[in-house]
Short mmCIF file of C-alpha atoms and ligand atoms in Angstrom, two decimals:
data_model
loop_
_atom_site.label_atom_id
_atom_site.label_comp_id
_atom_site.label_asym_id
_atom_site.label_seq_id
_atom_site.Cartn_x
_atom_site.Cartn_y
_atom_site.Cartn_z
CA MET W 1 32.11 -25.33 -2.14
CA ILE W 2 29.10 -24.32 -3.38
CA ASP W 3 27.91 -22.70 -6.49
CA SER W 4 24.88 -20.82 -5.19
CA VAL W 5 23.14 -19.41 -2.78
CA ARG W 6 19.65 -18.61 -1.60
CA VAL W 7 18.45 -16.03 0.62
CA ARG W 8 15.26 -14.58 2.27
CA VAL W 9 15.05 -10.58 3.93
CA PRO W 10 12.49 -8.96 5.53
CA ALA W 11 10.74 -5.63 4.77
CA LYS W 12 11.20 -3.13 8.05
CA ILE W 13 9.18 -0.87 9.76
CA ASN W 14 9.54 1.67 11.77
CA LEU W 15 7.17 1.80 14.81
CA ARG W 16 8.66 5.16 16.13
CA LEU W 17 10.77 6.87 13.61
CA SER W 18 11.93 10.27 15.40
CA VAL W 19 13.69 12.93 12.97
CA GLY W 20 16.47 15.35 14.19
CA PRO W 21 17.43 18.70 12.04
CA LEU W 22 19.63 18.27 9.35
CA ARG W 23 23.48 17.66 8.64
CA ALA W 24 25.73 18.58 7.33
CA ASP W 25 26.62 15.96 5.51
CA GLY W 26 22.55 15.52 4.10
CA TYR W 27 21.93 12.83 5.93
CA HIS W 28 19.20 13.84 9.66
CA ASP W 29 20.48 11.94 12.63
CA LEU W 30 17.73 9.45 14.28
CA VAL W 31 15.78 7.30 16.97
CA THR W 32 13.96 4.78 15.51
CA VAL W 33 13.19 1.59 16.61
CA PHE W 34 13.13 -1.24 13.68
CA HIS W 35 10.66 -3.84 13.46
CA ALA W 36 11.20 -6.49 10.34
CA VAL W 37 8.02 -8.18 9.14
CA GLY W 38 7.17 -11.37 6.97
CA LEU W 39 6.77 -9.52 4.32
CA TYR W 40 9.65 -10.83 2.00
CA ASP W 41 12.48 -10.51 -1.19
CA GLU W 42 14.22 -14.13 -1.94
CA ILE W 43 17.60 -13.05 -3.26
CA SER W 44 19.74 -16.54 -5.63
CA ILE W 45 23.03 -15.23 -6.57
CA THR W 46 25.15 -17.74 -8.76
CA ARG W 47 28.72 -18.15 -9.61
CA VAL W 48 28.70 -17.47 -13.69
CA GLY W 49 31.79 -18.58 -16.23
CA ALA W 50 35.33 -16.64 -16.11
CA GLY W 51 35.07 -13.26 -17.25
CA SER W 52 30.71 -12.97 -17.40
CA GLY W 53 31.70 -10.09 -14.92
CA VAL W 54 27.90 -9.38 -12.52
CA SER W 55 24.51 -9.53 -14.01
CA ALA W 56 21.00 -8.54 -12.51
CA GLN W 57 17.80 -10.15 -13.26
CA VAL W 58 14.64 -8.89 -10.82
CA ALA W 59 11.85 -10.74 -11.11
CA GLY W 60 8.02 -10.54 -9.38
CA GLU W 61 5.89 -7.66 -7.62
CA ASP W 62 7.06 -4.00 -9.20
CA ALA W 63 10.21 -5.35 -11.10
CA SER W 64 9.98 -3.79 -14.11
CA ALA W 65 10.83 -0.32 -11.13
CA VAL W 66 14.56 -1.82 -9.99
CA PRO W 67 17.18 -0.52 -12.19
CA VAL W 68 19.06 -3.96 -13.57
CA ASP W 69 22.88 -2.44 -13.68
CA ASP W 70 25.41 -0.72 -10.96
CA ASP W 71 22.36 1.71 -10.12
CA ASN W 72 20.52 -1.45 -8.31
CA ILE W 73 22.42 -1.69 -4.60
CA ALA W 74 22.16 -5.32 -4.68
CA VAL W 75 25.00 -5.88 -7.20
CA ARG W 76 27.04 -2.70 -5.42
CA ALA W 77 26.78 -4.91 -3.02
CA VAL W 78 28.29 -8.28 -3.89
CA ARG W 79 31.04 -6.12 -6.01
CA GLU W 80 31.48 -5.19 -2.36
CA ALA W 81 31.77 -7.62 -0.93
CA ALA W 82 34.04 -9.65 -3.48
CA HIS W 83 36.19 -6.61 -3.39
CA ARG W 84 37.10 -7.18 0.79
CA ALA W 85 36.94 -10.95 -0.24
CA ARG W 86 38.85 -11.32 -2.62
CA GLN W 87 36.64 -12.76 -4.92
CA PRO W 88 35.75 -13.39 -8.79
CA THR W 89 32.64 -11.27 -9.30
CA ASP W 90 31.07 -13.41 -12.28
CA LEU W 91 28.03 -13.76 -10.08
CA ALA W 92 24.85 -14.04 -11.47
CA ILE W 93 22.42 -12.17 -9.68
CA THR W 94 18.47 -13.16 -8.83
CA ILE W 95 16.00 -10.70 -7.43
CA THR W 96 13.10 -11.69 -6.51
CA LYS W 97 10.50 -8.76 -5.29
CA CYS W 98 7.60 -8.88 -2.92
CA ILE W 99 9.12 -5.84 -0.59
CA PRO W 100 6.93 -2.80 -2.29
CA VAL W 101 9.36 -0.85 -4.54
CA ALA W 102 10.17 2.67 -3.28
CA GLY W 103 7.57 1.92 -0.04
CA GLY W 104 8.82 2.82 2.93
CA MET W 105 9.75 -0.68 3.75
CA ALA W 106 14.03 -0.23 2.56
CA GLY W 107 12.90 -3.22 -0.19
CA GLY W 108 16.58 -1.94 -1.18
CA SER W 109 18.31 -1.85 1.63
CA ALA W 110 16.40 -5.07 2.36
CA ASP W 111 18.42 -6.97 -1.16
CA ALA W 112 21.38 -5.39 0.00
CA ALA W 113 21.97 -7.19 2.96
CA ALA W 114 20.64 -10.21 1.18
CA ALA W 115 23.47 -10.05 -1.25
CA LEU W 116 26.12 -9.59 1.07
CA VAL W 117 24.99 -12.78 3.50
CA GLY W 118 24.70 -14.53 0.13
CA CYS W 119 28.20 -13.53 -0.36
CA ALA W 120 29.34 -14.37 2.82
CA ALA W 121 27.53 -17.75 2.50
CA LEU W 122 29.12 -18.44 -1.08
CA TRP W 123 32.92 -17.83 0.06
CA PRO W 124 33.19 -18.54 3.48
CA GLY W 125 36.09 -17.22 5.90
CA THR W 126 36.04 -14.80 4.29
CA LEU W 127 33.95 -11.87 5.23
CA ARG W 128 33.26 -11.53 8.82
CA ALA W 129 30.64 -10.15 10.73
CA ASP W 130 32.06 -6.41 10.72
CA ASP W 131 32.88 -6.22 6.95
CA LEU W 132 29.80 -7.10 6.63
CA ALA W 133 28.31 -4.53 8.99
CA GLY W 134 30.55 -2.09 7.38
CA ILE W 135 30.05 -2.60 3.97
CA ALA W 136 26.50 -2.29 4.66
CA ALA W 137 26.55 0.99 6.20
CA ALA W 138 28.26 1.86 3.38
CA LEU W 139 25.60 1.10 1.23
CA GLY W 140 22.87 2.30 3.32
CA SER W 141 21.55 3.59 6.26
CA ASP W 142 19.03 0.12 7.13
CA VAL W 143 20.83 -2.06 5.25
CA PRO W 144 22.80 -3.00 8.45
CA PHE W 145 19.35 -3.36 10.83
CA LEU W 146 17.95 -5.48 7.58
CA LEU W 147 21.20 -7.68 8.43
CA ASP W 148 19.53 -9.23 11.70
CA GLY W 149 16.65 -8.24 11.66
CA GLY W 150 14.18 -8.72 15.09
CA THR W 151 12.89 -5.68 17.05
CA MET W 152 16.30 -2.87 17.17
CA ILE W 153 17.13 1.41 18.22
CA GLY W 154 18.77 2.43 15.26
CA THR W 155 20.80 5.91 16.11
CA GLY W 156 22.99 7.68 14.56
CA ARG W 157 21.77 7.73 11.18
CA GLY W 158 20.19 4.41 11.67
CA GLU W 159 23.51 2.48 11.17
CA ILE W 160 24.16 2.13 15.26
CA LEU W 161 22.20 -0.50 16.33
CA THR W 162 20.59 -1.76 19.97
CA PRO W 163 19.12 -4.89 19.80
CA VAL W 164 15.08 -4.16 22.16
CA LEU W 165 13.28 -6.64 23.69
CA ALA W 166 10.03 -7.79 23.02
CA GLN W 167 8.16 -10.45 23.99
CA GLY W 168 5.66 -12.52 21.40
CA GLY W 169 4.89 -10.54 17.97
CA PHE W 170 2.65 -8.65 17.03
CA ASN W 171 0.30 -8.58 13.53
CA TRP W 172 0.66 -6.00 11.07
CA VAL W 173 -1.19 -5.57 8.08
CA ILE W 174 0.84 -3.68 5.33
CA ALA W 175 -1.32 -1.39 2.98
CA VAL W 176 0.53 -0.94 -0.79
CA SER W 177 -0.04 2.16 -2.83
CA ASP W 178 -0.23 2.50 -6.14
CA ASN W 179 2.83 4.81 -7.09
CA GLY W 180 6.76 5.08 -4.51
CA LEU W 181 7.69 7.94 -3.08
CA SER W 182 11.87 9.00 -2.51
CA THR W 183 12.94 8.67 0.46
CA PRO W 184 15.01 12.15 0.16
CA GLY W 185 12.26 13.64 -0.73
CA VAL W 186 9.69 13.34 1.42
CA TYR W 187 12.88 14.06 4.19
CA ALA W 188 13.21 17.32 2.38
CA GLU W 189 9.89 18.10 2.56
CA LEU W 190 9.73 16.84 6.23
CA ASP W 191 12.50 20.40 6.34
CA ARG W 192 10.34 22.72 4.44
CA LEU W 193 7.85 22.17 6.45
CA ARG W 194 9.87 22.58 9.79
CA ALA W 195 12.27 25.28 8.05
CA GLY W 196 12.47 28.16 10.11
CA ALA W 197 11.77 25.90 13.66
CA ASP W 198 14.73 25.11 16.37
CA VAL W 199 13.84 21.80 15.73
CA PRO W 200 15.08 18.99 18.63
CA PRO W 201 17.13 16.21 18.43
CA PRO W 202 15.73 12.86 17.92
CA SER W 203 14.45 10.83 21.01
CA GLY W 204 13.65 8.26 21.87
CA ASP W 205 10.74 6.87 23.88
CA ASP W 206 10.74 4.66 26.73
CA ALA W 207 6.72 3.83 27.17
CA LEU W 208 7.05 2.17 23.62
CA LEU W 209 10.00 -0.06 24.89
CA ARG W 210 7.86 -1.12 27.62
CA ALA W 211 5.17 -1.68 25.66
CA LEU W 212 7.02 -3.77 23.18
CA ARG W 213 8.70 -6.14 26.66
CA ALA W 214 5.27 -6.65 27.88
CA GLY W 215 3.98 -7.64 24.14
CA ASP W 216 0.94 -5.02 25.10
CA ALA W 217 -0.25 -3.96 20.84
CA LYS W 218 -2.66 -1.90 22.56
CA ALA W 219 0.29 -0.03 24.41
CA LEU W 220 2.27 -0.36 21.43
CA ALA W 221 -0.20 0.54 19.55
CA ARG W 222 -1.15 4.33 21.40
CA ARG W 223 2.95 4.38 20.99
CA LEU W 224 3.77 4.54 17.37
CA HIS W 225 4.98 7.32 16.51
CA ASN W 226 6.78 8.94 12.53
CA ASP W 227 8.54 12.37 12.25
CA LEU W 228 8.90 11.92 8.18
CA GLN W 229 4.08 11.18 8.74
CA SER W 230 3.36 14.69 8.17
CA ALA W 231 5.92 15.23 5.20
CA ALA W 232 4.63 12.03 2.93
CA LEU W 233 1.07 13.34 3.78
CA SER W 234 1.62 16.83 2.50
CA LEU W 235 3.21 15.07 -0.88
CA ARG W 236 0.31 12.29 -1.17
CA PRO W 237 -2.64 13.58 1.27
CA THR W 238 -5.26 10.95 -0.04
CA LEU W 239 -2.61 8.83 2.30
CA ALA W 240 -4.56 11.00 5.09
CA ARG W 241 -7.47 8.76 4.05
CA VAL W 242 -5.91 4.83 4.33
CA LEU W 243 -4.77 6.00 7.30
CA ASP W 244 -8.61 6.71 8.80
CA ALA W 245 -10.14 3.72 6.71
CA GLY W 246 -7.38 1.20 9.30
CA ILE W 247 -8.77 2.71 11.75
CA GLU W 248 -12.49 3.08 10.73
CA LEU W 249 -12.02 -0.88 10.12
CA GLY W 250 -10.59 -1.79 14.52
CA ALA W 251 -7.04 -1.82 13.85
CA LEU W 252 -5.53 -0.78 17.14
CA GLY W 253 -2.87 1.74 15.57
CA GLY W 254 -1.93 3.15 12.27
CA ILE W 255 1.07 4.68 10.83
CA VAL W 256 2.95 5.39 7.79
CA SER W 257 5.85 2.56 7.22
CA GLY W 258 9.00 4.74 7.37
CA SER W 259 9.36 7.71 4.63
CA GLY W 260 5.96 5.92 3.03
CA PRO W 261 4.29 5.91 1.07
CA THR W 262 2.47 2.00 2.40
CA CYS W 263 1.29 2.66 5.90
CA ALA W 264 0.72 -0.15 8.35
CA PHE W 265 -1.65 -1.40 10.77
CA LEU W 266 -1.32 -3.12 14.19
CA ALA W 267 -4.26 -5.48 14.88
CA ARG W 268 -5.36 -7.54 18.32
CA ASP W 269 -4.23 -11.27 16.57
CA ARG W 270 -3.89 -12.82 13.26
CA ASP W 271 -7.62 -13.24 12.65
CA HIS W 272 -8.73 -8.92 13.82
CA ALA W 273 -5.27 -8.22 10.85
CA LEU W 274 -7.25 -10.64 8.39
CA ASP W 275 -10.03 -8.81 9.39
CA ILE W 276 -9.14 -5.34 8.81
CA ALA W 277 -6.87 -6.37 5.64
CA VAL W 278 -10.24 -7.75 3.75
CA GLY W 279 -11.77 -4.37 4.58
CA LEU W 280 -9.09 -2.21 3.23
CA THR W 281 -8.80 -4.37 0.01
CA THR W 282 -12.41 -3.47 -0.33
CA THR W 283 -12.23 0.43 0.21
CA GLY W 284 -10.02 0.18 -3.46
CA LEU W 285 -7.55 3.05 -1.68
CA VAL W 286 -4.57 1.00 -2.45
CA ARG W 287 -3.21 -1.36 -4.51
CA LEU W 288 -3.03 -4.33 -2.05
CA VAL W 289 -2.71 -5.15 1.42
CA ARG W 290 -0.47 -7.94 3.57
CA HIS W 291 -1.00 -8.95 6.43
CA ALA W 292 2.41 -9.24 8.01
CA ALA W 293 4.06 -11.15 11.92
CA GLY W 294 6.60 -9.27 13.34
CA PRO W 295 9.56 -9.34 14.55
CA VAL W 296 10.86 -11.92 12.28
CA ASP W 297 14.92 -12.42 11.50
CA GLY W 298 16.69 -9.64 8.96
CA ALA W 299 18.45 -11.91 5.84
CA ARG W 300 19.17 -15.66 6.23
CA VAL W 301 20.23 -18.12 3.63
CA ILE W 302 16.92 -20.89 2.83
CA ALA W 303 19.03 -22.73 0.34
O1 C5P G 1 20.92 5.60 3.41
P1 C5P G 1 20.29 5.83 2.57
O2 C5P G 1 20.93 5.87 1.20
O3 C5P G 1 19.05 4.84 2.83
O4 C5P G 1 19.58 6.83 2.37
C1 C5P G 1 18.48 8.05 1.83
C2 C5P G 1 17.89 9.16 1.72
O5 C5P G 1 17.00 9.32 2.49
C3 C5P G 1 19.74 10.29 1.87
O6 C5P G 1 20.20 10.56 0.64
C4 C5P G 1 19.68 11.62 2.95
O7 C5P G 1 18.55 12.69 1.46
C5 C5P G 1 17.59 10.84 3.17
N1 C5P G 1 18.19 9.96 5.25
C6 C5P G 1 18.84 10.86 5.76
N2 C5P G 1 18.56 11.42 7.14
C7 C5P G 1 19.04 9.68 7.30
C8 C5P G 1 18.54 8.58 6.44
C9 C5P G 1 17.97 8.46 5.36
O8 C5P G 1 18.81 12.18 5.15
N3 C5P G 1 18.99 9.19 8.40
#
């Protein structure tokens, strides 16, 4: 029996995010293309003495912005997994953040996915893949994708997944802004901007899937699309300058990631990405800039 497990989990961007009308349950039907990129949080889960209960601590970038009580989605994930696996919840969780908090890259959902994968490793044979997928979907719309990673189409509210064939890899520049945006707030702003309009159901994009199959970065750049971008720009107009700066620096394409405010730029190759990253850093428009490759695997045990 192992006493401790360490799990690494990536961030996601949405290569396409098509948002349908507001549903009665407060969510929106989506057709999205999730793409896991190599910007990672790490979670360790350690058994502690009986009666200690669940504790969490958070280290790394933005650590102070992450709750350590039951508002923490990784804590909720561990409680739910323990309940399903009939295991004691005497566990200490440590989360080391590198994925921006409230950045539109599913950092919280990633931590939840990592916690589920960690629990499955701590308690072998107690949690099947479909148990994990069920708990993940109940925790949040992006959590199921981060169990698997890679590149996948998400439908429903994002939790119904179909793998996408993607050849080779892509090089991204991730530009992280100073203050986060609330995901429900960005969806609400989109509803406000669309008020009175006849909103069509969400749709896919065959040309995007062809670009992924061909591993063609230029074609992919032309097909990047995010319905939430107008809402994020409406709430944070300065993001338009970040998007312009990335394109002026030679990026093939740029997009707000999910509900923002993080922006993702597609480069020709790694060197091109590093050049754009240096250029974006010197603009002073963003808090930090990272290079990240995609697609990468989802939550995986590393120790
Ligand atoms: O599923 P998750 O908890 O990550 O969603 C956070 C919020 O984002 C929801 O409460 C909802 O306001 C919005 N959302 C949505 N439609 C989706 C996914 C999320 O409206 N498909």
